[in-house]
PDB file of C-alpha atoms in Angstrom:
ATOM      1  CA  MET L   1      55.335 -30.545  63.203  1.00 83.00           C
ATOM      2  CA  ARG L   2      56.784 -34.035  64.216  1.00 91.00           C
ATOM      3  CA  ARG L   3      56.379 -36.557  61.315  1.00 95.00           C
ATOM      4  CA  LEU L   4      55.925 -40.151  61.644  1.00 96.00           C
ATOM      5  CA  PRO L   5      58.316 -41.388  58.873  1.00 97.00           C
ATOM      6  CA  VAL L   6      57.283 -44.818  57.344  1.00 98.00           C
ATOM      7  CA  TYR L   7      59.543 -47.014  55.074  1.00 98.00           C
ATOM      8  CA  LEU L   8      58.288 -49.612  53.004  1.00 98.00           C
ATOM      9  CA  VAL L   9      61.273 -51.841  51.951  1.00 98.00           C
ATOM     10  CA  LEU L  10      60.045 -54.278  49.186  1.00 98.00           C
ATOM     11  CA  ASP L  11      61.846 -57.117  47.549  1.00 98.00           C
ATOM     12  CA  THR L  12      61.624 -56.738  43.650  1.00 98.00           C
ATOM     13  CA  SER L  13      63.756 -59.671  42.748  1.00 97.00           C
ATOM     14  CA  GLY L  14      63.052 -61.785  39.738  1.00 97.00           C
ATOM     15  CA  SER L  15      61.205 -64.289  41.991  1.00 96.00           C
ATOM     16  CA  MET L  16      58.613 -61.660  42.571  1.00 97.00           C
ATOM     17  CA  SER L  17      57.823 -61.498  39.027  1.00 96.00           C
ATOM     18  CA  GLY L  18      54.089 -62.093  37.677  1.00 96.00           C
ATOM     19  CA  GLU L  19      51.308 -62.349  40.402  1.00 95.00           C
ATOM     20  CA  PRO L  20      53.408 -61.315  43.514  1.00 95.00           C
ATOM     21  CA  ILE L  21      54.735 -57.934  42.095  1.00 97.00           C
ATOM     22  CA  GLU L  22      51.401 -56.974  40.779  1.00 96.00           C
ATOM     23  CA  ALA L  23      49.708 -57.682  44.263  1.00 96.00           C
ATOM     24  CA  VAL L  24      52.524 -55.435  45.709  1.00 97.00           C
ATOM     25  CA  LYS L  25      51.810 -52.653  43.340  1.00 97.00           C
ATOM     26  CA  ASN L  26      47.872 -53.076  44.351  1.00 96.00           C
ATOM     27  CA  GLY L  27      48.839 -53.455  48.006  1.00 96.00           C
ATOM     28  CA  VAL L  28      50.624 -50.129  48.113  1.00 97.00           C
ATOM     29  CA  GLN L  29      48.089 -48.402  46.244  1.00 96.00           C
ATOM     30  CA  VAL L  30      45.504 -49.648  48.731  1.00 94.00           C
ATOM     31  CA  LEU L  31      47.519 -48.600  51.799  1.00 96.00           C
ATOM     32  CA  ILE L  32      47.676 -45.067  50.276  1.00 97.00           C
ATOM     33  CA  SER L  33      44.227 -44.778  49.576  1.00 96.00           C
ATOM     34  CA  THR L  34      43.234 -46.105  53.118  1.00 96.00           C
ATOM     35  CA  LEU L  35      45.762 -43.755  54.798  1.00 97.00           C
ATOM     36  CA  ARG L  36      44.446 -40.743  52.697  1.00 97.00           C
ATOM     37  CA  GLN L  37      40.997 -41.312  54.546  1.00 97.00           C
ATOM     38  CA  ASP L  38      42.568 -41.197  57.847  1.00 96.00           C
ATOM     39  CA  PRO L  39      43.021 -37.670  59.377  1.00 94.00           C
ATOM     40  CA  TYR L  40      45.560 -38.689  61.822  1.00 93.00           C
ATOM     41  CA  ALA L  41      47.720 -40.352  59.337  1.00 96.00           C
ATOM     42  CA  LEU L  42      47.165 -37.353  56.744  1.00 95.00           C
ATOM     43  CA  GLU L  43      48.547 -35.170  59.374  1.00 93.00           C
ATOM     44  CA  THR L  44      51.442 -37.153  60.602  1.00 95.00           C
ATOM     45  CA  ALA L  45      52.370 -40.139  58.459  1.00 97.00           C
ATOM     46  CA  TYR L  46      55.110 -39.521  55.615  1.00 98.00           C
ATOM     47  CA  LEU L  47      56.108 -42.629  53.635  1.00 98.00           C
ATOM     48  CA  SER L  48      59.046 -43.509  51.500  1.00 98.00           C
ATOM     49  CA  LEU L  49      59.365 -46.523  49.137  1.00 98.00           C
ATOM     50  CA  ILE L  50      62.752 -48.440  48.975  1.00 98.00           C
ATOM     51  CA  THR L  51      63.039 -51.547  46.576  1.00 98.00           C
ATOM     52  CA  PHE L  52      65.818 -54.015  46.202  1.00 98.00           C
ATOM     53  CA  ASP L  53      66.775 -56.599  43.587  1.00 98.00           C
ATOM     54  CA  THR L  54      70.298 -56.619  42.224  1.00 96.00           C
ATOM     55  CA  ASP L  55      70.749 -53.271  43.758  1.00 96.00           C
ATOM     56  CA  ALA L  56      68.751 -51.204  46.347  1.00 98.00           C
ATOM     57  CA  ARG L  57      67.291 -47.767  45.663  1.00 98.00           C
ATOM     58  CA  GLN L  58      64.929 -45.213  47.332  1.00 98.00           C
ATOM     59  CA  LEU L  59      62.251 -44.885  44.568  1.00 98.00           C
ATOM     60  CA  VAL L  60      60.239 -42.263  46.719  1.00 98.00           C
ATOM     61  CA  PRO L  61      62.007 -40.099  49.434  1.00 98.00           C
ATOM     62  CA  LEU L  62      59.967 -39.249  52.463  1.00 97.00           C
ATOM     63  CA  THR L  63      56.823 -37.805  51.268  1.00 97.00           C
ATOM     64  CA  ASP L  64      53.342 -36.653  52.656  1.00 97.00           C
ATOM     65  CA  LEU L  65      50.415 -38.842  51.834  1.00 97.00           C
ATOM     66  CA  SER L  66      48.621 -36.454  49.570  1.00 96.00           C
ATOM     67  CA  SER L  67      51.755 -35.996  47.376  1.00 97.00           C
ATOM     68  CA  PHE L  68      52.904 -39.544  47.318  1.00 97.00           C
ATOM     69  CA  GLN L  69      53.085 -40.899  43.542  1.00 96.00           C
ATOM     70  CA  MET L  70      53.260 -44.616  42.940  1.00 95.00           C
ATOM     71  CA  PRO L  71      56.400 -45.450  40.911  1.00 96.00           C
ATOM     72  CA  GLU L  72      56.775 -48.012  38.401  1.00 95.00           C
ATOM     73  CA  LEU L  73      57.777 -51.230  40.118  1.00 96.00           C
ATOM     74  CA  LYS L  74      59.249 -54.244  38.060  1.00 95.00           C
ATOM     75  CA  ALA L  75      60.620 -57.523  39.320  1.00 97.00           C
ATOM     76  CA  ALA L  76      64.011 -58.712  38.111  1.00 96.00           C
ATOM     77  CA  GLY L  77      67.448 -59.563  39.473  1.00 97.00           C
ATOM     78  CA  GLY L  78      68.862 -60.814  42.750  1.00 97.00           C
ATOM     79  CA  THR L  79      68.024 -60.094  46.364  1.00 97.00           C
ATOM     80  CA  SER L  80      70.441 -57.538  47.689  1.00 97.00           C
ATOM     81  CA  LEU L  81      68.983 -57.252  51.269  1.00 98.00           C
ATOM     82  CA  GLY L  82      72.143 -55.928  52.681  1.00 97.00           C
ATOM     83  CA  ALA L  83      72.161 -53.039  50.236  1.00 98.00           C
ATOM     84  CA  ALA L  84      68.555 -52.501  51.140  1.00 98.00           C
ATOM     85  CA  LEU L  85      69.332 -52.267  54.892  1.00 98.00           C
ATOM     86  CA  GLN L  86      72.061 -49.708  54.134  1.00 98.00           C
ATOM     87  CA  THR L  87      69.706 -47.543  51.971  1.00 98.00           C
ATOM     88  CA  VAL L  88      67.078 -47.464  54.678  1.00 98.00           C
ATOM     89  CA  ALA L  89      69.742 -46.548  57.213  1.00 98.00           C
ATOM     90  CA  ASP L  90      71.135 -43.669  54.931  1.00 98.00           C
ATOM     91  CA  SER L  91      67.678 -42.468  54.386  1.00 98.00           C
ATOM     92  CA  ILE L  92      66.779 -42.380  57.903  1.00 97.00           C
ATOM     93  CA  ASN L  93      70.046 -40.522  58.590  1.00 97.00           C
ATOM     94  CA  ARG L  94      69.429 -38.212  55.938  1.00 97.00           C
ATOM     95  CA  GLU L  95      65.566 -37.480  56.198  1.00 98.00           C
ATOM     96  CA  VAL L  96      64.462 -38.103  59.712  1.00 97.00           C
ATOM     97  CA  ALA L  97      64.702 -34.905  61.938  1.00 96.00           C
ATOM     98  CA  LYS L  98      66.597 -35.455  65.179  1.00 92.00           C
ATOM     99  CA  SER L  99      65.657 -33.920  68.423  1.00 89.00           C
ATOM    100  CA  THR L 100      67.755 -31.009  69.834  1.00 91.00           C
ATOM    101  CA  ILE L 101      67.573 -29.308  73.325  1.00 91.00           C
ATOM    102  CA  ASP L 102      65.216 -26.778  71.943  1.00 92.00           C
ATOM    103  CA  VAL L 103      63.285 -28.866  69.155  1.00 90.00           C
ATOM    104  CA  LYS L 104      61.697 -32.117  69.230  1.00 89.00           C
ATOM    105  CA  GLY L 105      62.555 -34.185  66.012  1.00 93.00           C
ATOM    106  CA  ASP L 106      60.409 -36.422  64.071  1.00 95.00           C
ATOM    107  CA  TRP L 107      59.061 -39.488  65.614  1.00 94.00           C
ATOM    108  CA  LYS L 108      60.997 -42.932  65.417  1.00 94.00           C
ATOM    109  CA  PRO L 109      60.224 -44.460  62.007  1.00 96.00           C
ATOM    110  CA  LEU L 110      58.232 -47.572  61.117  1.00 97.00           C
ATOM    111  CA  VAL L 111      59.887 -50.035  58.911  1.00 98.00           C
ATOM    112  CA  PHE L 112      57.941 -52.582  56.931  1.00 98.00           C
ATOM    113  CA  LEU L 113      60.196 -54.885  55.190  1.00 98.00           C
ATOM    114  CA  MET L 114      58.774 -57.664  52.720  1.00 98.00           C
ATOM    115  CA  THR L 115      61.068 -60.351  51.083  1.00 97.00           C
ATOM    116  CA  ASP L 116      60.249 -63.745  49.271  1.00 96.00           C
ATOM    117  CA  GLY L 117      63.733 -65.035  49.124  1.00 95.00           C
ATOM    118  CA  ILE L 118      67.339 -65.590  50.501  1.00 96.00           C
ATOM    119  CA  PRO L 119      69.705 -62.761  50.271  1.00 96.00           C
ATOM    120  CA  THR L 120      72.160 -62.729  47.294  1.00 96.00           C
ATOM    121  CA  ASP L 121      74.541 -60.172  48.738  1.00 95.00           C
ATOM    122  CA  GLN L 122      76.560 -59.950  52.031  1.00 93.00           C
ATOM    123  CA  TRP L 123      73.475 -59.064  53.904  1.00 94.00           C
ATOM    124  CA  GLN L 124      75.225 -58.547  57.198  1.00 92.00           C
ATOM    125  CA  SER L 125      77.084 -55.547  55.669  1.00 87.00           C
ATOM    126  CA  GLY L 126      73.962 -53.347  56.052  1.00 95.00           C
ATOM    127  CA  LEU L 127      72.860 -54.792  59.294  1.00 96.00           C
ATOM    128  CA  ASN L 128      75.007 -52.593  61.426  1.00 93.00           C
ATOM    129  CA  ALA L 129      74.147 -49.444  59.949  1.00 95.00           C
ATOM    130  CA  PHE L 130      70.295 -50.434  60.085  1.00 97.00           C
ATOM    131  CA  GLN L 131      70.618 -51.427  63.826  1.00 94.00           C
ATOM    132  CA  ASN L 132      72.286 -48.209  64.823  1.00 94.00           C
ATOM    133  CA  SER L 133      69.451 -46.105  63.274  1.00 94.00           C
ATOM    134  CA  LYS L 134      66.835 -45.073  65.697  1.00 91.00           C
ATOM    135  CA  ILE L 135      63.841 -46.938  64.512  1.00 94.00           C
ATOM    136  CA  GLY L 136      60.452 -47.450  66.488  1.00 93.00           C
ATOM    137  CA  ILE L 137      59.589 -50.580  65.037  1.00 95.00           C
ATOM    138  CA  THR L 138      60.769 -53.076  62.186  1.00 97.00           C
ATOM    139  CA  VAL L 139      58.411 -55.559  60.959  1.00 97.00           C
ATOM    140  CA  ALA L 140      59.790 -58.075  58.490  1.00 97.00           C
ATOM    141  CA  CYS L 141      57.692 -60.247  56.290  1.00 98.00           C
ATOM    142  CA  ALA L 142      58.657 -63.585  54.715  1.00 97.00           C
ATOM    143  CA  ALA L 143      56.324 -63.632  51.701  1.00 97.00           C
ATOM    144  CA  GLY L 144      55.963 -67.437  50.845  1.00 94.00           C
ATOM    145  CA  ASN L 145      58.182 -70.420  51.781  1.00 92.00           C
ATOM    146  CA  GLY L 146      61.306 -69.103  49.911  1.00 94.00           C
ATOM    147  CA  ALA L 147      62.240 -66.683  52.642  1.00 95.00           C
ATOM    148  CA  ASP L 148      64.230 -67.586  55.763  1.00 95.00           C
ATOM    149  CA  VAL L 149      62.521 -66.458  58.804  1.00 96.00           C
ATOM    150  CA  ASN L 150      65.434 -67.130  61.193  1.00 96.00           C
ATOM    151  CA  LEU L 151      67.615 -64.687  58.995  1.00 96.00           C
ATOM    152  CA  LEU L 152      64.764 -62.019  59.502  1.00 97.00           C
ATOM    153  CA  LYS L 153      64.938 -62.659  63.054  1.00 97.00           C
ATOM    154  CA  GLN L 154      68.513 -61.396  63.173  1.00 96.00           C
ATOM    155  CA  ILE L 155      67.273 -58.052  61.691  1.00 96.00           C
ATOM    156  CA  THR L 156      64.204 -57.660  64.130  1.00 96.00           C
ATOM    157  CA  ASN L 157      62.373 -59.471  66.766  1.00 94.00           C
ATOM    158  CA  THR L 158      59.003 -58.877  64.909  1.00 96.00           C
ATOM    159  CA  VAL L 159      58.527 -61.051  62.011  1.00 97.00           C
ATOM    160  CA  VAL L 160      55.562 -62.159  60.166  1.00 97.00           C
ATOM    161  CA  SER L 161      55.218 -64.873  57.486  1.00 97.00           C
ATOM    162  CA  LEU L 162      52.525 -65.457  54.592  1.00 97.00           C
ATOM    163  CA  ASP L 163      52.134 -68.846  53.515  1.00 95.00           C
ATOM    164  CA  THR L 164      51.714 -67.839  49.931  1.00 93.00           C
ATOM    165  CA  ALA L 165      52.815 -64.786  47.880  1.00 92.00           C
ATOM    166  CA  ASP L 166      49.421 -64.735  46.235  1.00 93.00           C
ATOM    167  CA  ALA L 167      47.268 -61.483  45.498  1.00 93.00           C
ATOM    168  CA  ALA L 168      44.989 -62.351  48.502  1.00 94.00           C
ATOM    169  CA  THR L 169      47.605 -62.841  51.090  1.00 96.00           C
ATOM    170  CA  ILE L 170      49.788 -59.798  49.888  1.00 96.00           C
ATOM    171  CA  LYS L 171      46.799 -57.520  49.975  1.00 95.00           C
ATOM    172  CA  ALA L 172      45.932 -58.710  53.329  1.00 96.00           C
ATOM    173  CA  PHE L 173      49.443 -57.854  54.682  1.00 97.00           C
ATOM    174  CA  PHE L 174      49.287 -54.289  53.186  1.00 97.00           C
ATOM    175  CA  LYS L 175      45.839 -53.705  54.776  1.00 97.00           C
ATOM    176  CA  TRP L 176      47.345 -54.636  58.097  1.00 97.00           C
ATOM    177  CA  VAL L 177      50.245 -52.433  57.411  1.00 97.00           C
ATOM    178  CA  SER L 178      47.953 -49.580  56.705  1.00 97.00           C
ATOM    179  CA  ALA L 179      46.116 -50.201  60.089  1.00 97.00           C
ATOM    180  CA  SER L 180      49.422 -50.300  61.777  1.00 96.00           C
ATOM    181  CA  VAL L 181      50.428 -46.979  60.497  1.00 96.00           C
ATOM    182  CA  SER L 182      46.929 -45.578  61.353  1.00 95.00           C
ATOM    183  CA  THR L 183      47.468 -46.850  64.898  1.00 95.00           C
ATOM    184  CA  GLY L 184      50.877 -45.411  65.107  1.00 94.00           C
ATOM    185  CA  SER L 185      49.573 -41.738  63.821  1.00 94.00           C
ATOM    186  CA  GLN L 186      46.851 -41.954  66.453  1.00 92.00           C
ATOM    187  CA  LYS L 187      49.196 -42.864  69.115  1.00 91.00           C
ATOM    188  CA  VAL L 188      51.591 -39.968  68.262  1.00 90.00           C
ATOM    189  CA  GLU L 189      48.732 -37.468  67.859  1.00 86.00           C
ATOM    190  CA  SER L 190      46.617 -38.347  70.887  1.00 83.00           C
ATOM    191  CA  GLY L 191      49.329 -39.195  73.622  1.00 73.00           C
ATOM    192  CA  ASP L 192      52.672 -38.270  72.461  1.00 67.00           C
ATOM    193  CA  LYS L 193      53.433 -42.053  72.415  1.00 82.00           C
ATOM    194  CA  GLU L 194      55.386 -44.047  69.759  1.00 85.00           C
ATOM    195  CA  VAL L 195      54.627 -47.634  68.827  1.00 86.00           C
ATOM    196  CA  ALA L 196      57.197 -49.823  70.416  1.00 82.00           C
ATOM    197  CA  GLY L 197      56.134 -53.431  69.931  1.00 86.00           C
ATOM    198  CA  LEU L 198      53.937 -55.766  67.893  1.00 90.00           C
ATOM    199  CA  ASN L 199      51.453 -55.826  71.030  1.00 90.00           C
ATOM    200  CA  GLU L 200      50.622 -52.163  70.212  1.00 89.00           C
ATOM    201  CA  LEU L 201      49.862 -52.870  66.536  1.00 92.00           C
ATOM    202  CA  PRO L 202      46.182 -54.184  65.455  1.00 94.00           C
ATOM    203  CA  PRO L 203      46.085 -57.938  65.526  1.00 94.00           C
ATOM    204  CA  PRO L 204      47.224 -59.192  62.208  1.00 95.00           C
ATOM    205  CA  PRO L 205      44.508 -61.019  59.825  1.00 95.00           C
ATOM    206  CA  PRO L 206      44.413 -64.988  59.370  1.00 95.00           C
ATOM    207  CA  GLU L 207      46.657 -64.716  56.178  1.00 95.00           C
ATOM    208  CA  VAL L 208      49.528 -63.028  58.366  1.00 96.00           C
ATOM    209  CA  ASN L 209      51.232 -65.427  60.712  1.00 96.00           C
ATOM    210  CA  ILE L 210      53.354 -64.201  63.602  1.00 95.00           C
ATOM    211  CA  VAL L 211      56.530 -65.923  63.922  1.00 94.00           C
ATOM    212  CA  VAL L 212      57.568 -66.583  67.582  1.00 84.00           C
TER     213      VAL L 212
END
């Protein structure tokens, strides 16, 4: 069975402490419970959770939705975006099955990256590895005014912004992510087609602004 890998890459730096990190925890839980009610997603979507602060780590390797267990998230430290990009690239290389002459591998991953600040490491160091990974679509989300959308544009063409990093706005973002994963699952299940651009995802809610 070909899996649809989904990588959530979340900023857990000190500036996310308080309401933002609580909203992220709730958002991921809403995303999981929503996708578990979607037969297409249950069949194909596999989820991984990567966080970054002073360092980056894969807290949950690629896991089917029914087995996914929410890890403890704490907000502290810096914003190691470069380490996060490298960790995503390493995880994709290790976990996503490549196609061979005889066997079709997994679908190209969907990556959803969320940050509320400016990188505190040499972020370009992980960019090459990340861009060399075979990814279907990367959505980068600037949560609040502290994140640099122009920097995120260097990682991916698909950038969205949230005016605030409060509970309601972050929840709206994760609801849209779950709808996007559902759409991706339906596309690969029904027509053997992968999501290739923002225009193939559901329209975002009013809280989520598309950066052009």
